[in-house]
Tab-separated table of C-alpha atoms and ligand atoms in Angstrom:
chain	number	residue	atom	x	y	z
A	251	MET	CA	85.293	148.704	182.290
A	252	LYS	CA	82.972	145.344	181.825
A	253	HIS	CA	79.380	145.309	179.709
A	254	THR	CA	76.788	143.054	180.246
A	255	VAL	CA	74.090	142.689	177.663
A	256	PRO	CA	71.078	144.200	177.850
A	257	ARG	CA	68.410	142.738	179.516
A	258	GLY	CA	66.544	139.589	178.145
A	259	THR	CA	68.733	139.891	175.140
A	260	GLN	CA	71.789	136.997	175.476
A	261	ASP	CA	75.314	135.869	173.208
A	262	VAL	CA	74.935	133.265	170.750
A	263	LEU	CA	77.709	131.237	171.827
A	264	PRO	CA	79.656	128.735	169.628
A	265	GLU	CA	78.078	126.145	171.502
A	266	GLN	CA	74.611	127.444	171.047
A	267	TRP	CA	75.230	127.944	167.351
A	268	ARG	CA	75.805	124.805	166.465
A	269	ARG	CA	72.599	123.394	167.671
A	270	ARG	CA	70.786	126.835	166.575
A	271	GLN	CA	72.422	125.769	163.169
A	272	LEU	CA	71.233	122.187	163.289
A	273	ILE	CA	67.610	123.980	163.746
A	274	LEU	CA	67.845	126.082	160.896
A	275	ASP	CA	69.204	123.790	158.312
A	276	THR	CA	66.805	121.193	159.214
A	277	ALA	CA	63.915	123.999	158.183
A	278	ARG	CA	65.600	125.642	155.125
A	279	ALA	CA	65.562	122.016	153.789
A	280	ALA	CA	62.175	121.662	154.571
A	281	PHE	CA	61.119	125.130	153.363
A	282	GLU	CA	62.654	124.059	149.852
A	283	ARG	CA	61.222	121.152	149.612
A	284	ALA	CA	57.673	122.525	149.852
A	285	CYS	CA	59.132	125.605	147.644
A	286	PHE	CA	58.927	128.417	150.041
A	287	GLU	CA	61.003	131.658	148.810
A	288	ARG	CA	63.037	133.053	151.094
A	289	ILE	CA	62.560	136.464	152.219
A	290	ALA	CA	64.147	139.273	154.564
A	291	THR	CA	62.775	142.792	155.433
A	292	PRO	CA	64.355	145.686	157.517
A	293	THR	CA	65.146	145.449	161.359
A	294	PHE	CA	63.055	148.084	161.577
A	295	GLU	CA	59.726	149.788	160.314
A	296	GLU	CA	57.780	152.993	160.328
A	297	THR	CA	55.679	151.926	163.345
A	298	ALA	CA	52.151	152.693	161.822
A	299	LEU	CA	52.695	149.456	160.189
A	300	PHE	CA	52.794	147.370	163.266
A	301	VAL	CA	49.931	149.322	164.833
A	302	ARG	CA	47.300	149.078	162.009
A	303	GLY	CA	49.191	145.384	161.405
A	304	VAL	CA	48.972	143.457	165.048
A	305	GLY	CA	46.622	145.665	165.974
A	306	GLU	CA	46.125	148.168	168.464
A	307	SER	CA	44.321	145.576	171.080
A	308	SER	CA	47.422	143.621	170.803
A	309	ASP	CA	49.569	143.011	174.193
A	310	ILE	CA	52.284	143.933	171.288
A	311	VAL	CA	51.208	147.011	170.369
A	312	ARG	CA	49.888	147.976	173.770
A	313	LYS	CA	52.794	146.841	175.843
A	314	GLU	CA	55.928	145.260	173.847
A	315	MET	CA	57.232	147.516	170.942
A	316	TYR	CA	60.729	149.221	171.037
A	317	THR	CA	59.391	152.470	169.529
A	318	PHE	CA	62.340	155.254	168.733
A	319	SER	CA	61.928	158.485	167.086
A	320	ASP	CA	65.051	159.058	164.712
A	321	ARG	CA	66.638	161.729	163.825
A	322	SER	CA	63.957	162.925	161.328
A	323	ASP	CA	61.669	162.195	163.865
A	324	ARG	CA	59.882	159.469	162.469
A	325	SER	CA	58.646	156.796	164.710
A	326	LEU	CA	60.108	153.635	163.753
A	327	THR	CA	59.746	150.460	165.480
A	328	LEU	CA	61.819	147.373	166.186
A	329	ARG	CA	59.978	144.386	164.460
A	330	PRO	CA	58.052	142.331	166.834
A	331	GLU	CA	57.007	140.156	164.349
A	332	GLY	CA	57.326	139.081	161.014
A	333	THR	CA	54.087	138.620	159.179
A	334	ALA	CA	53.141	142.675	159.231
A	335	PRO	CA	56.631	143.313	157.607
A	336	VAL	CA	56.097	140.542	155.183
A	337	VAL	CA	52.774	141.907	154.132
A	338	ARG	CA	54.276	144.851	153.573
A	339	ALA	CA	56.741	143.556	151.170
A	340	PHE	CA	53.819	141.757	149.100
A	341	VAL	CA	52.378	144.739	148.606
A	342	ASN	CA	54.892	146.810	147.638
A	343	GLY	CA	57.437	144.322	145.351
A	344	LEU	CA	55.274	140.859	144.856
A	345	GLN	CA	51.833	142.325	144.004
A	346	ARG	CA	51.943	140.910	140.349
A	347	ALA	CA	53.687	137.892	141.423
A	348	PRO	CA	51.915	134.170	140.736
A	349	LEU	CA	49.638	133.052	143.893
A	350	PRO	CA	50.042	131.528	146.429
A	351	VAL	CA	53.438	133.349	146.958
A	352	LYS	CA	54.868	131.286	149.639
A	353	LEU	CA	57.526	132.996	152.054
A	354	TRP	CA	59.809	132.102	154.508
A	355	TYR	CA	62.050	134.280	156.894
A	356	HIS	CA	64.383	133.914	159.741
A	357	ALA	CA	65.062	137.021	161.660
A	358	PRO	CA	65.448	138.867	164.921
A	359	MET	CA	61.620	140.067	167.140
A	360	PHE	CA	62.064	142.724	169.700
A	361	ARG	CA	59.395	142.800	172.138
A	362	TYR	CA	59.661	143.972	175.412
A	363	GLU	CA	58.082	140.954	177.595
A	364	ALA	CA	59.362	140.283	181.223
A	365	PRO	CA	62.302	138.415	180.350
A	366	GLN	CA	62.199	134.773	182.047
A	367	ARG	CA	63.796	130.897	180.993
A	368	GLY	CA	62.331	130.748	176.823
A	369	ARG	CA	60.875	134.265	176.798
A	370	TYR	CA	63.097	137.493	176.038
A	371	ARG	CA	63.118	140.547	174.671
A	372	GLU	CA	65.800	139.515	171.397
A	373	HIS	CA	64.405	136.024	170.059
A	374	TYR	CA	65.206	134.771	166.606
A	375	GLN	CA	62.011	133.170	164.322
A	376	PHE	CA	61.727	131.275	161.457
A	377	GLY	CA	58.310	131.725	159.863
A	378	ALA	CA	56.656	131.374	156.809
A	379	GLU	CA	53.261	133.021	154.829
A	380	THR	CA	51.384	132.057	152.239
A	381	ILE	CA	50.042	134.492	150.202
A	382	GLY	CA	46.544	134.425	148.189
A	383	SER	CA	44.863	130.809	148.713
A	384	PRO	CA	41.210	130.633	150.876
A	385	ASN	CA	42.143	126.846	150.767
A	386	PRO	CA	42.349	124.564	154.182
A	387	ALA	CA	45.066	122.840	152.207
A	388	SER	CA	47.386	125.697	152.693
A	389	ASP	CA	46.898	125.702	156.436
A	390	ALA	CA	47.103	122.165	156.338
A	391	GLU	CA	50.612	122.322	154.008
A	392	LEU	CA	52.451	124.688	157.027
A	393	ILE	CA	51.209	122.626	160.191
A	394	ALA	CA	52.960	119.903	158.183
A	395	LEU	CA	55.923	121.342	157.572
A	396	LEU	CA	56.448	123.122	161.336
A	397	ASP	CA	55.924	118.801	162.149
A	398	SER	CA	57.631	118.038	159.797
A	399	VAL	CA	60.977	120.195	161.038
A	400	TYR	CA	60.033	119.399	164.588
A	401	ARG	CA	59.694	115.796	163.385
A	402	ASP	CA	63.281	115.402	161.049
A	403	LEU	CA	65.220	117.597	164.288
A	404	GLY	CA	63.770	114.515	166.433
A	405	LEU	CA	62.322	116.387	168.962
A	406	ARG	CA	58.791	113.654	169.945
A	407	ASP	CA	57.036	115.377	172.859
A	408	VAL	CA	55.118	117.543	170.301
A	409	HIS	CA	51.831	118.814	171.184
A	410	LEU	CA	49.793	120.744	168.216
A	411	ARG	CA	46.310	122.376	168.990
A	412	VAL	CA	44.141	123.864	166.789
A	413	ASN	CA	41.053	126.277	166.372
A	414	SER	CA	39.168	128.640	164.711
A	415	ILE	CA	38.345	131.806	165.262
A	416	GLY	CA	36.000	132.488	162.621
A	417	ASP	CA	35.416	135.570	159.952
A	418	GLU	CA	33.902	138.913	159.836
A	419	GLN	CA	30.840	136.873	159.440
A	420	CYS	CA	30.459	135.064	162.223
A	421	ARG	CA	32.239	136.724	164.480
A	422	PRO	CA	30.113	139.986	165.556
A	423	GLN	CA	27.590	137.341	167.191
A	424	HIS	CA	30.172	136.197	168.978
A	425	ARG	CA	31.423	138.746	169.931
A	426	GLU	CA	28.158	140.049	171.468
A	427	ALA	CA	27.660	136.929	173.257
A	428	LEU	CA	30.603	136.893	174.453
A	429	VAL	CA	30.465	140.349	175.583
A	430	ALA	CA	27.225	140.042	178.019
A	431	PHE	CA	28.812	137.148	179.210
A	432	LEU	CA	31.637	138.766	180.359
A	433	GLU	CA	30.712	141.693	181.748
A	434	GLU	CA	28.233	139.216	183.739
A	435	ARG	CA	30.832	137.926	185.237
A	436	ARG	CA	33.132	141.134	185.141
A	437	ASP	CA	34.036	140.624	188.856
A	438	GLU	CA	35.928	137.732	188.626
A	439	LEU	CA	37.822	138.698	186.032
A	440	CYS	CA	41.775	140.650	186.336
A	441	GLU	CA	42.129	143.952	185.585
A	442	GLU	CA	43.493	143.753	182.155
A	443	CYS	CA	40.418	141.072	180.907
A	444	ARG	CA	38.109	143.965	182.850
A	445	GLU	CA	39.659	146.600	180.770
A	446	ARG	CA	39.781	144.229	177.147
A	447	ILE	CA	36.035	143.069	177.679
A	448	GLN	CA	34.944	146.075	174.895
A	449	THR	CA	38.101	146.455	172.909
A	450	ASN	CA	39.352	142.749	172.514
A	451	PRO	CA	37.016	140.267	174.201
A	452	LEU	CA	38.858	137.210	173.102
A	453	ARG	CA	41.865	137.615	174.745
A	454	VAL	CA	39.888	136.135	178.199
A	455	PHE	CA	40.763	132.683	176.629
A	456	ASP	CA	44.226	133.229	176.956
A	457	CYS	CA	44.619	135.037	180.031
A	458	LYS	CA	47.193	133.227	182.616
A	459	ASN	CA	44.700	134.495	185.520
A	460	GLU	CA	43.684	131.166	187.365
A	461	ARG	CA	39.709	133.355	187.675
A	462	CYS	CA	39.617	134.727	184.492
A	463	GLN	CA	40.312	130.749	183.184
A	464	HIS	CA	37.883	129.113	184.857
A	465	VAL	CA	35.494	132.037	183.897
A	466	ALA	CA	36.473	131.464	180.245
A	467	GLN	CA	35.919	127.552	180.874
A	468	SER	CA	32.054	128.004	180.615
A	469	ALA	CA	31.984	131.661	178.339
A	470	PRO	CA	30.055	130.941	174.935
A	471	THR	CA	33.121	129.559	172.509
A	472	MET	CA	33.985	130.568	168.924
A	473	ARG	CA	33.050	127.336	167.629
A	474	GLU	CA	29.595	127.374	168.783
A	475	TYR	CA	29.580	130.573	166.782
A	476	LEU	CA	30.789	129.472	163.214
A	477	CYS	CA	28.967	130.274	160.267
A	478	GLU	CA	28.614	127.456	157.052
A	479	ASP	CA	31.760	128.483	155.463
A	480	CYS	CA	34.244	128.173	158.430
A	481	ASN	CA	33.167	125.479	159.952
A	482	ARG	CA	33.238	123.578	156.614
A	483	HIS	CA	37.045	125.515	156.344
A	484	PHE	CA	37.950	124.227	159.652
A	485	SER	CA	36.148	120.747	158.669
A	486	GLU	CA	38.114	120.289	155.450
A	487	LEU	CA	41.359	121.809	157.782
A	488	LEU	CA	41.067	118.764	160.581
A	489	ALA	CA	40.449	115.910	157.824
A	490	LEU	CA	43.214	116.938	155.947
A	491	LEU	CA	45.269	116.961	159.195
A	492	ASP	CA	43.925	113.628	159.416
A	493	ALA	CA	44.835	112.674	156.245
A	494	ALA	CA	48.620	113.327	157.034
A	495	GLY	CA	48.434	111.528	160.373
A	496	ILE	CA	49.578	114.909	162.101
A	497	ALA	CA	48.043	114.369	165.513
A	498	HIS	CA	45.900	117.289	166.907
A	499	THR	CA	43.198	118.638	169.970
A	500	ILE	CA	40.974	121.087	169.115
A	501	ASP	CA	41.492	123.422	171.664
A	502	ASP	CA	38.548	126.253	171.817
A	503	THR	CA	40.563	128.524	173.993
A	504	LEU	CA	43.581	129.304	171.735
A	505	VAL	CA	42.585	132.510	170.321
A	506	ARG	CA	46.665	133.638	169.814
A	507	GLY	CA	47.546	137.395	170.839
A	508	LEU	CA	47.588	139.284	167.960
A	509	ASP	CA	44.660	140.568	166.316
A	510	TYR	CA	44.844	140.081	162.456
A	511	TYR	CA	43.950	136.267	162.714
A	512	THR	CA	40.582	135.179	160.599
A	513	ARG	CA	39.756	131.209	160.850
A	514	THR	CA	42.439	128.939	161.740
A	515	THR	CA	44.972	129.494	164.545
A	516	PHE	CA	47.484	126.753	165.777
A	517	GLU	CA	49.886	126.273	168.319
A	518	PHE	CA	52.559	123.432	168.467
A	519	THR	CA	53.716	123.426	172.720
A	520	SER	CA	56.878	121.070	173.563
A	521	GLY	CA	56.976	119.231	176.875
A	522	GLY	CA	60.327	120.260	179.547
A	523	LEU	CA	60.092	124.225	178.804
A	524	GLY	CA	57.683	124.824	181.867
A	525	SER	CA	55.552	128.231	181.089
A	526	GLN	CA	56.742	129.473	178.080
A	527	ASP	CA	56.408	126.068	175.933
A	528	ALA	CA	54.732	127.492	172.509
A	529	ILE	CA	57.598	126.442	170.733
A	530	GLY	CA	55.415	128.233	167.420
A	531	GLY	CA	52.622	128.955	166.351
A	532	GLY	CA	50.844	130.795	163.491
A	533	GLY	CA	46.902	131.084	161.525
A	534	ARG	CA	44.885	132.407	159.060
A	535	TYR	CA	44.604	136.411	158.469
A	536	ASP	CA	42.559	136.444	155.289
A	537	ARG	CA	41.944	140.880	155.865
A	538	LEU	CA	45.616	141.892	156.988
A	539	VAL	CA	46.706	141.926	152.971
A	540	ALA	CA	43.905	144.031	151.958
A	541	GLY	CA	43.797	145.951	155.291
A	542	LEU	CA	47.889	147.157	154.537
A	543	GLY	CA	46.873	148.931	151.287
A	544	GLY	CA	47.187	145.409	149.512
A	545	PRO	CA	44.705	143.025	146.788
A	546	ASP	CA	41.931	141.299	148.878
A	547	VAL	CA	43.676	137.945	148.721
A	548	PRO	CA	43.746	135.526	152.046
A	549	ALA	CA	46.930	134.405	153.488
A	550	VAL	CA	47.718	132.213	156.490
A	551	GLY	CA	51.360	131.633	157.855
A	552	PHE	CA	53.731	130.832	161.292
A	553	GLY	CA	56.593	132.105	163.124
A	554	CYS	CA	58.389	128.988	165.425
A	555	GLY	CA	60.868	130.557	167.895
A	556	VAL	CA	64.440	129.318	167.620
A	557	GLU	CA	65.560	130.020	171.103
A	558	ARG	CA	62.440	127.674	172.357
A	559	LEU	CA	63.006	124.930	169.826
A	560	ALA	CA	66.792	125.088	170.586
A	561	LEU	CA	66.095	124.496	174.429
A	562	ALA	CA	63.993	121.864	173.594
A	563	LEU	CA	65.677	120.083	171.800
A	564	GLU	CA	68.602	120.354	174.669
A	565	ALA	CA	65.823	119.032	176.984
A	566	ALA	CA	65.176	116.148	174.909
A	567	GLY	CA	68.823	115.401	174.612
A	568	VAL	CA	69.370	115.983	170.738
A	569	GLU	CA	72.696	117.170	169.990
A	570	PRO	CA	73.866	118.204	166.814
A	571	PRO	CA	76.828	116.283	164.945
A	572	PRO	CA	80.464	116.871	166.257
A	573	SER	CA	81.936	118.705	163.730
A	574	GLN	CA	84.852	117.266	162.255
A	575	LEU	CA	87.802	117.699	160.743
A	576	ASP	CA	89.552	115.804	157.900
A	577	LEU	CA	93.433	117.713	158.681
A	578	TYR	CA	95.490	119.620	161.223
A	579	ILE	CA	98.366	121.297	159.822
A	580	CYS	CA	101.241	120.756	163.317
A	581	VAL	CA	104.198	123.942	161.663
A	582	ALA	CA	106.500	123.453	164.361
A	583	ASP	CA	109.192	124.349	161.012
A	584	GLU	CA	108.782	128.110	160.349
A	585	LYS	CA	110.741	127.486	156.928
A	586	ARG	CA	107.942	125.113	155.964
A	587	ARG	CA	105.298	127.371	157.038
A	588	SER	CA	105.060	129.342	153.331
A	589	ASP	CA	104.887	125.861	151.399
A	590	LEU	CA	101.912	124.236	154.336
A	591	PHE	CA	100.500	127.786	154.109
A	592	SER	CA	99.755	126.905	150.174
A	593	LEU	CA	98.792	123.371	151.419
A	594	GLN	CA	95.868	124.357	153.699
A	595	THR	CA	94.571	127.276	150.794
A	596	THR	CA	94.916	124.481	148.276
A	597	LEU	CA	92.845	121.570	149.996
A	598	ARG	CA	90.331	123.878	151.473
A	599	ALA	CA	89.441	124.890	147.774
A	600	GLN	CA	89.098	121.159	147.146
A	601	GLY	CA	86.128	121.459	150.039
A	602	LEU	CA	88.348	119.205	153.173
A	603	ARG	CA	87.605	120.668	156.085
A	604	ILE	CA	91.448	121.688	157.780
A	605	GLU	CA	93.140	123.288	160.776
A	606	GLY	CA	96.756	124.894	161.145
A	607	ASP	CA	98.771	125.828	163.975
A	608	VAL	CA	98.874	129.627	164.185
A	609	MET	CA	100.354	129.456	167.986
A	610	ASP	CA	103.659	128.435	167.602
A	611	ARG	CA	102.926	125.802	170.031
A	612	SER	CA	105.349	122.674	170.177
A	613	THR	CA	104.817	119.461	168.956
A	614	LYS	CA	102.954	117.686	171.434
A	615	GLY	CA	101.059	120.404	171.524
A	616	GLN	CA	99.781	121.171	168.503
A	617	LEU	CA	98.956	117.062	168.491
A	618	LYS	CA	96.847	118.174	171.251
A	619	GLN	CA	94.926	120.465	170.120
A	620	ALA	CA	94.162	118.602	166.630
A	621	SER	CA	92.679	115.757	169.025
A	622	ARG	CA	90.420	118.758	171.040
A	623	LEU	CA	89.189	119.530	167.503
A	624	GLY	CA	88.237	115.633	166.516
A	625	ALA	CA	90.657	116.094	163.472
A	626	ARG	CA	91.288	112.535	161.686
A	627	PHE	CA	94.530	113.093	160.454
A	628	ALA	CA	97.507	115.386	161.018
A	629	LEU	CA	100.410	116.450	159.279
A	630	ILE	CA	103.351	116.960	161.023
A	631	ALA	CA	106.142	119.282	159.872
A	632	GLU	CA	109.496	119.349	162.537
A	633	GLU	CA	112.691	121.131	161.461
A	634	GLY	CA	114.812	118.475	160.180
A	635	THR	CA	112.587	115.706	159.270
A	636	ASP	CA	110.004	114.587	156.853
A	637	LEU	CA	106.808	115.462	156.636
A	638	ARG	CA	104.506	112.662	157.967
A	639	LEU	CA	100.940	112.245	157.876
A	640	ARG	CA	99.953	110.553	160.930
A	641	ALA	CA	96.055	109.198	161.382
A	642	MET	CA	94.856	110.362	164.903
A	643	ARG	CA	93.084	107.552	165.528
A	644	GLY	CA	95.805	104.019	165.503
A	645	ARG	CA	98.763	106.666	164.795
A	646	GLU	CA	99.705	105.210	161.578
A	647	GLU	CA	102.509	107.457	160.048
A	648	TRP	CA	103.236	107.980	156.008
A	649	LYS	CA	105.587	109.712	154.800
A	650	ILE	CA	104.858	112.901	152.477
A	651	ASP	CA	107.197	114.178	150.150
A	652	GLN	CA	107.384	117.662	150.187
A	653	THR	CA	106.464	118.263	146.981
A	654	ALA	CA	104.391	120.583	144.390
A	655	GLN	CA	102.143	117.342	144.622
A	656	MET	CA	101.692	116.995	147.942
A	657	SER	CA	98.208	117.797	148.331
A	658	ASP	CA	97.194	114.906	145.236
A	659	GLU	CA	98.969	112.334	147.995
A	660	ILE	CA	97.776	113.835	151.032
A	661	ARG	CA	93.917	113.767	149.746
A	662	ARG	CA	94.148	110.449	147.944
A	663	ARG	CA	94.997	109.520	152.026
A	664	LEU	CA	92.561	110.911	153.777
A	665	GLU	CA	89.621	109.712	151.177
A	666	THR	CA	91.304	106.021	151.262
A	667	GLN	CA	91.636	106.101	155.366
B	149	HAM	P1	53.729	134.421	168.399
B	149	HAM	O1	52.907	133.226	168.790
B	149	HAM	O2	53.627	135.633	168.670
B	149	HAM	O3	53.455	134.478	166.598
B	149	HAM	O4	55.516	133.977	168.391
B	149	HAM	C1	55.633	132.958	167.418
B	149	HAM	C2	56.836	131.571	168.403
B	149	HAM	O5	57.401	132.888	168.339
B	149	HAM	C3	55.997	131.510	169.352
B	149	HAM	O6	55.334	130.121	169.424
B	149	HAM	C4	57.452	131.521	170.344
B	149	HAM	O7	58.055	129.897	169.797
B	149	HAM	C5	58.197	132.361	170.230
B	149	HAM	N1	58.354	133.569	170.788
B	149	HAM	C6	57.306	134.906	170.790
B	149	HAM	N2	57.711	135.645	171.524
B	149	HAM	C7	58.906	135.820	172.410
B	149	HAM	C8	59.709	135.963	173.029
B	149	HAM	N3	59.656	136.727	174.144
B	149	HAM	N4	60.857	135.255	173.937
B	149	HAM	C9	61.380	133.989	172.505
B	149	HAM	N5	60.129	133.302	172.067
B	149	HAM	C10	59.196	134.306	172.120
B	149	HAM	C11	53.558	135.891	165.690
B	149	HAM	O8	54.556	136.083	165.864
B	149	HAM	C12	53.105	135.349	164.559
B	149	HAM	N6	53.829	136.792	163.393
B	149	HAM	C13	52.945	134.191	163.859
B	149	HAM	C14	52.380	133.789	162.173
B	149	HAM	C15	53.009	134.349	160.783
B	149	HAM	N7	51.252	134.191	162.095
B	149	HAM	C16	50.617	134.326	160.948
B	149	HAM	N8	52.035	134.227	160.335
């Protein structure tokens, strides 16, 4: 019987991996240039971490978590997002490290969402969290870093939106005004937004329902209510983005779906992706570290969806560079296999990309395979003839003496041709 993958999941086949690898290499280089250190956390955590961390009124906690009981009846949840686990790891093991603690990760996330192009039940994110600094320069650094990853990958059609959703000083006044406004327009809202008026009124701003969007257009915005400190923080962030030439739009409706955000929120979207066009997003979460039992330190971070980014690259026609094989070893004489196997091992150890036949094809078939793999050279070993090194382009050939030094001679040829 043939099995298929579970709904909303996918295999990443080698061709797609090449694009993923390009994304990861680019992201990793950017993180290293900016002194972020890599961290990994478990694939599953105690359910309570996400309920407290991401927030009970978020869609993730309300309806998207993969929660199960293990054999000892512990409630565990497959990681739906990376921030709460990283903060937990900081609280458990990095509290004494000098601040800021700058961490990055690449890991699968699991959300029970309705699958469609760009939205999966298992998706990968690379992300970063800077813990310890209240300075808008930290927010700007993360935004600039993610922007540089998109740029380095050659993605052009990228749009950045930023907003500030205030803090515990100014949010209550806005909330009061927003709840009063929404209660008055209750009949025009979708069922979910009606339910959320009291629990999470901000979410009306990113509801996809057209009538809710219409209501949201005239709702009191958070920016009108920002306190002096939040206002200053936001203006400084915008000035830093301007100084670095990072184009952005202020979007009063950008509230994001996780409950932990304070002040800055941001999101990058890319053209050519349809409705799931957010390729990365994040923001500040100044209360989360203390909320998860750590010291009262501020933090900011982002997550970037790798599948969506791969789709965006595909739509933009960005192709990873083709892989290059240095040498293909054609073995059509079993008596020479051990010498040639030893040669293959030596050359690989010296850093060359080598492939050798294991399919017992004819020399012609092996040469065909060599050109399929994009080999620059082929080494041909046929019964009763000398070893020949052939340049696949131009077909020039050199006789190679089958001695203990042949690896040196072959390497020299490969380097000089
Ligand atoms: P998020 O916006 O929920 O934020 O996810 C980050 C990114 O992951 C999205 O912009 C999107 O590219 C991708 N993504 C999310 N859900 C899916 C899905 N079902 N299928 C495919 N891609 C998806 C967070 O998760 C926060 N932890 C980000 C953050 C870090 N904020 C502060 N620090």
